[in-house]
mmCIF file of C-alpha atoms and ligand atoms in Angstrom:
data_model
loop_
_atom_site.group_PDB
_atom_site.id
_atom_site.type_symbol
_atom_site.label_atom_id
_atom_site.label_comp_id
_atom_site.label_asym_id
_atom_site.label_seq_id
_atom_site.Cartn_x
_atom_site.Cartn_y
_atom_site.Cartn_z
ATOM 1 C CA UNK A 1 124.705 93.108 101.035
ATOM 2 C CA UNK A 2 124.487 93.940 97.133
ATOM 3 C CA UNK A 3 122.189 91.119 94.873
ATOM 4 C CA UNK A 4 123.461 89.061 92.455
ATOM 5 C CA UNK A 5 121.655 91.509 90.107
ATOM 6 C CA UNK A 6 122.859 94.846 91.370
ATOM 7 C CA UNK A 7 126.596 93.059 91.157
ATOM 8 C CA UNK A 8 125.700 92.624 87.470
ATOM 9 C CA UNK A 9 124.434 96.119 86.754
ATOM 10 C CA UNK A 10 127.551 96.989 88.467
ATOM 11 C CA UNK A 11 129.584 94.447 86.208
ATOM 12 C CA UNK A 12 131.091 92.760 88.768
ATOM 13 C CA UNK A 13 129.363 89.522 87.956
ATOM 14 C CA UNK A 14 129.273 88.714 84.186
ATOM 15 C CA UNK A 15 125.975 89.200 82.203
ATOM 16 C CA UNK A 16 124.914 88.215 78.626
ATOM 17 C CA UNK A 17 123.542 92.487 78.506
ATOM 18 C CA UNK A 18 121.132 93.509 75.843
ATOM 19 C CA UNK A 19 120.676 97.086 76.937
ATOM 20 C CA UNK A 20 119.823 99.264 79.758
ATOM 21 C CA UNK A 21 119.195 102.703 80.859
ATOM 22 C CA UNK A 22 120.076 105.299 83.764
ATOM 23 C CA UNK A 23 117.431 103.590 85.894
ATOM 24 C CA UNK A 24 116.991 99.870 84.349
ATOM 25 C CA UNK A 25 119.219 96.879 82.187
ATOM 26 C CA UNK A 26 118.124 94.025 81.012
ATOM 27 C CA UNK A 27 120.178 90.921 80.266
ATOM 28 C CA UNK A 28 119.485 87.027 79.141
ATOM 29 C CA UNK A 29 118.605 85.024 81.856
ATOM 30 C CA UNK A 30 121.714 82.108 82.366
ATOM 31 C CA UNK A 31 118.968 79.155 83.319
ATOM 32 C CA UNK A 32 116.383 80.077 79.817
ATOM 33 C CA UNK A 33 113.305 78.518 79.670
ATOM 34 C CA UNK A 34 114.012 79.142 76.188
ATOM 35 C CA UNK A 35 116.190 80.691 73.633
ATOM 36 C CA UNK A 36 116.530 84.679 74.301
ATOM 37 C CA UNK A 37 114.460 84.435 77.761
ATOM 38 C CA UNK A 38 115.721 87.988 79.113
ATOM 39 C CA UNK A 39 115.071 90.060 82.783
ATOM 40 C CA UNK A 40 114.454 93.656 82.912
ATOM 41 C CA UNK A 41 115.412 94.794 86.445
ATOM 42 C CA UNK A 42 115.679 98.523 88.116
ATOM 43 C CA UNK A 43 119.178 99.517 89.091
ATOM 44 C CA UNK A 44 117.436 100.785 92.373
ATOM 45 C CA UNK A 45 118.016 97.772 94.704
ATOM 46 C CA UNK A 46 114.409 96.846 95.508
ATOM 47 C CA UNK A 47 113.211 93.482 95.847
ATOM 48 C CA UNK A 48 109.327 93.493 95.752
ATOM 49 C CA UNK A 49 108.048 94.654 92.199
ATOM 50 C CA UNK A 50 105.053 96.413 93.390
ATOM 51 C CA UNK A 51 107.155 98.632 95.881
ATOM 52 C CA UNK A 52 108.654 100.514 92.865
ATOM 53 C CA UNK A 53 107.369 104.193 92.697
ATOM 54 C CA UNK A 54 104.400 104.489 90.114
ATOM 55 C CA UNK A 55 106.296 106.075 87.760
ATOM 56 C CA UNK A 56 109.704 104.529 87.481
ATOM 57 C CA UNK A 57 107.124 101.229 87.319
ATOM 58 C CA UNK A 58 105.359 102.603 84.175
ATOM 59 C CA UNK A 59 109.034 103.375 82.744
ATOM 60 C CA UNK A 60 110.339 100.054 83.153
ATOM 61 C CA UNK A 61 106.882 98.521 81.778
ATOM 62 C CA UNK A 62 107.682 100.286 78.265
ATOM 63 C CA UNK A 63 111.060 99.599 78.487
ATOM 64 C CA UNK A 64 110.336 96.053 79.071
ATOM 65 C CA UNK A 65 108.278 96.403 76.289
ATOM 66 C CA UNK A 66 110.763 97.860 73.528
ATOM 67 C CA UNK A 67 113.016 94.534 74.609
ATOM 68 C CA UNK A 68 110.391 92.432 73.662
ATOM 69 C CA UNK A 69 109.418 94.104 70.375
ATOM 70 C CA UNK A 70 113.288 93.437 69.357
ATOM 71 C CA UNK A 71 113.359 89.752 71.142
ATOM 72 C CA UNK A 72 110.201 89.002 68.799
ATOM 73 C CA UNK A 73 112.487 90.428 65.768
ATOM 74 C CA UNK A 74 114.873 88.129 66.130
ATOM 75 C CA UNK A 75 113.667 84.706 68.097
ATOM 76 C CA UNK A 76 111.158 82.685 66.187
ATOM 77 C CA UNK A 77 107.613 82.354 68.753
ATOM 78 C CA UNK A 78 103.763 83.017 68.214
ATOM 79 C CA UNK A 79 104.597 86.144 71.070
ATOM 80 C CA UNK A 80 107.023 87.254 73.845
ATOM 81 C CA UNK A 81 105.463 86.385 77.602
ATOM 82 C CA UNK A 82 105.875 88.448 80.297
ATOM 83 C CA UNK A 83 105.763 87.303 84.194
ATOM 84 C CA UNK A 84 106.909 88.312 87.030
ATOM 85 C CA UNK A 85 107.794 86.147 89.969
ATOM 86 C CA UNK A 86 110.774 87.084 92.505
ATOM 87 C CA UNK A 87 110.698 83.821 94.465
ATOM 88 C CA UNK A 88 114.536 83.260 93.898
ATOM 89 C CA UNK A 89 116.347 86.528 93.486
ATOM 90 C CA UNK A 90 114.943 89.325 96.154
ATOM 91 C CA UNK A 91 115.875 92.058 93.479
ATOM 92 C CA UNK A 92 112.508 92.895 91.299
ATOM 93 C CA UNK A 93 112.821 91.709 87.720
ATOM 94 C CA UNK A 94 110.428 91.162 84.633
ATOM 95 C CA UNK A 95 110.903 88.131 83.153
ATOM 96 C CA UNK A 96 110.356 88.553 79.015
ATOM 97 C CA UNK A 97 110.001 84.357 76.788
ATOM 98 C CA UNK A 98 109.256 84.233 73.864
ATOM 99 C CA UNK A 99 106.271 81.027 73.403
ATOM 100 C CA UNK A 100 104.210 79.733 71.224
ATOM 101 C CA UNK A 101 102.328 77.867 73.270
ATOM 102 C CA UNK A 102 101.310 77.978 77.683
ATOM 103 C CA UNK A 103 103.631 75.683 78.343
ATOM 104 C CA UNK A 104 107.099 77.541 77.419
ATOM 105 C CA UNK A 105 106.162 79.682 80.160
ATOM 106 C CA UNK A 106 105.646 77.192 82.375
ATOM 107 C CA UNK A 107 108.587 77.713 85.342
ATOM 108 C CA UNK A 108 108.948 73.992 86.208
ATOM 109 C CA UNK A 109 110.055 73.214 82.638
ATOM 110 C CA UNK A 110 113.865 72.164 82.382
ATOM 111 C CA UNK A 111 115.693 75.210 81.941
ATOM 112 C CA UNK A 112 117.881 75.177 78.770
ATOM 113 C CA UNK A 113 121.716 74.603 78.743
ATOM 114 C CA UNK A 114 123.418 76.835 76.209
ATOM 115 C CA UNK A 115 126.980 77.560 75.388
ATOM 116 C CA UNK A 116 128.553 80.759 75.910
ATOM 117 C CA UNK A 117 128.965 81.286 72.210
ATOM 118 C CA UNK A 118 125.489 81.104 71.806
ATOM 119 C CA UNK A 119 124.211 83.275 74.768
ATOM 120 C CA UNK A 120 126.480 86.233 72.917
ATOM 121 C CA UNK A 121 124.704 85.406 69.466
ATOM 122 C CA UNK A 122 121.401 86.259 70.858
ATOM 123 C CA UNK A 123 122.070 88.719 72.865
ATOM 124 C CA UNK A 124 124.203 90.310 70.144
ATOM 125 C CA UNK A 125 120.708 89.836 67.730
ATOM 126 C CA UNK A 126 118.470 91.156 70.540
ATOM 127 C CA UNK A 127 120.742 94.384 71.196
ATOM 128 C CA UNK A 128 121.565 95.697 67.879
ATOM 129 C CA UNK A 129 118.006 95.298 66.607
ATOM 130 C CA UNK A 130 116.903 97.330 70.046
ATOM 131 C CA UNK A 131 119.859 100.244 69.236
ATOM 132 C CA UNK A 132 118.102 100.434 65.888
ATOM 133 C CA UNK A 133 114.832 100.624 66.965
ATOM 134 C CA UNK A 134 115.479 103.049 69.763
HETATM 135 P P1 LIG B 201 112.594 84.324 90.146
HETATM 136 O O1 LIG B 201 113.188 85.137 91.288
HETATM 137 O O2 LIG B 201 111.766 85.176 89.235
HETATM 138 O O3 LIG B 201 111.870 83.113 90.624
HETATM 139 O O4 LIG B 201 113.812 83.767 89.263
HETATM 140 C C1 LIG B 201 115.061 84.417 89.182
HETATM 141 C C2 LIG B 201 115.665 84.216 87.800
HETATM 142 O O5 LIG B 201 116.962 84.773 87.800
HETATM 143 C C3 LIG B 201 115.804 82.762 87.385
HETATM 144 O O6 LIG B 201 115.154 82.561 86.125
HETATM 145 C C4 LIG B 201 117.310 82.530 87.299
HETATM 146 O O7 LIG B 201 117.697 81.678 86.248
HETATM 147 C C5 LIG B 201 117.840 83.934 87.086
HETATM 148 N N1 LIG B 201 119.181 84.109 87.626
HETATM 149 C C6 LIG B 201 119.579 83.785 88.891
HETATM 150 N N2 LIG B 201 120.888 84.098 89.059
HETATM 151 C C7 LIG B 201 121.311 84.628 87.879
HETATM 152 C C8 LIG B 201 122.578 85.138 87.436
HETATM 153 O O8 LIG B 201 123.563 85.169 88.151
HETATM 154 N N3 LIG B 201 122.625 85.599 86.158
HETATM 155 C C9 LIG B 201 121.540 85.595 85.325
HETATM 156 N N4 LIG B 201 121.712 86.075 84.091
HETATM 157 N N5 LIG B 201 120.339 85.117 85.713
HETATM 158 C C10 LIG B 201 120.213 84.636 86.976
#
């Protein structure tokens, strides 16, 4: 059976997207630890990071990276964190927050509750300043 992740590359579940590529996509994730926290997954199914070929790991890496230069554009934060955990969904995915200080990265915060109106606003912010950039 499909994850929740592959049904959203496939756009059969919705997904707040801010870009992808033939072989990733990133989107916002919908329980934030804070405003514009995004996940860079492959679109090849695999659930452990570290079992992702060498190279197609490197690729994501600087993709991963060019999200965060245009999340840091746009969200106010001393720097965008990156971690990468897989405990819930078994489909690999880089988790990019933008803190200012340890604790915004700290996964048994409260997650933030944000309207749909303003999930689109920052992914809208995050996306064009990434198609500009890229
Ligand atoms: P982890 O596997 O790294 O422990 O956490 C999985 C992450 O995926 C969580 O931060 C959770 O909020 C996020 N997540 C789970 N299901 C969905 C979903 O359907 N849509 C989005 N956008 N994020 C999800």
């Amino acid at each position: 059976m499909s994850t929740i992740f592959t049904k959203i590359v496939k756009g059969e579940i919705p997904s707040y997207k801010i870009a992808e590529t033939e072989k990733f996509y990133a989107f916002l994730d919908i329980n934030p630890l804070a405003k514009g926290h995004t996940l860079v997954i492959p679109k090849l199914e695999t659930d452990y990071i570290f079992d992702i070929e060498d190279e197609d790991i490197a690729e994501m890496i600087v993709f991963a990276k060019k999200i965060g230069l245009a999340m840091e554009a746009n969200i106010p934060c001393k720097r965008i964190g990156m971690a990468v955990l897989g405990l819930e969904v078994p489909h690999a995915h880089i988790h990019l927050i933008p803190i200012n200080t340890v604790y915004d990265i700290d996964f048994k915060q409260p997650k933030l509750k944000l309207e749909s109106a303003e999930f689109e606003a920052i992914a809208d912010s995050i996306k064009t300043t990434f198609e500009l950039n890229n």
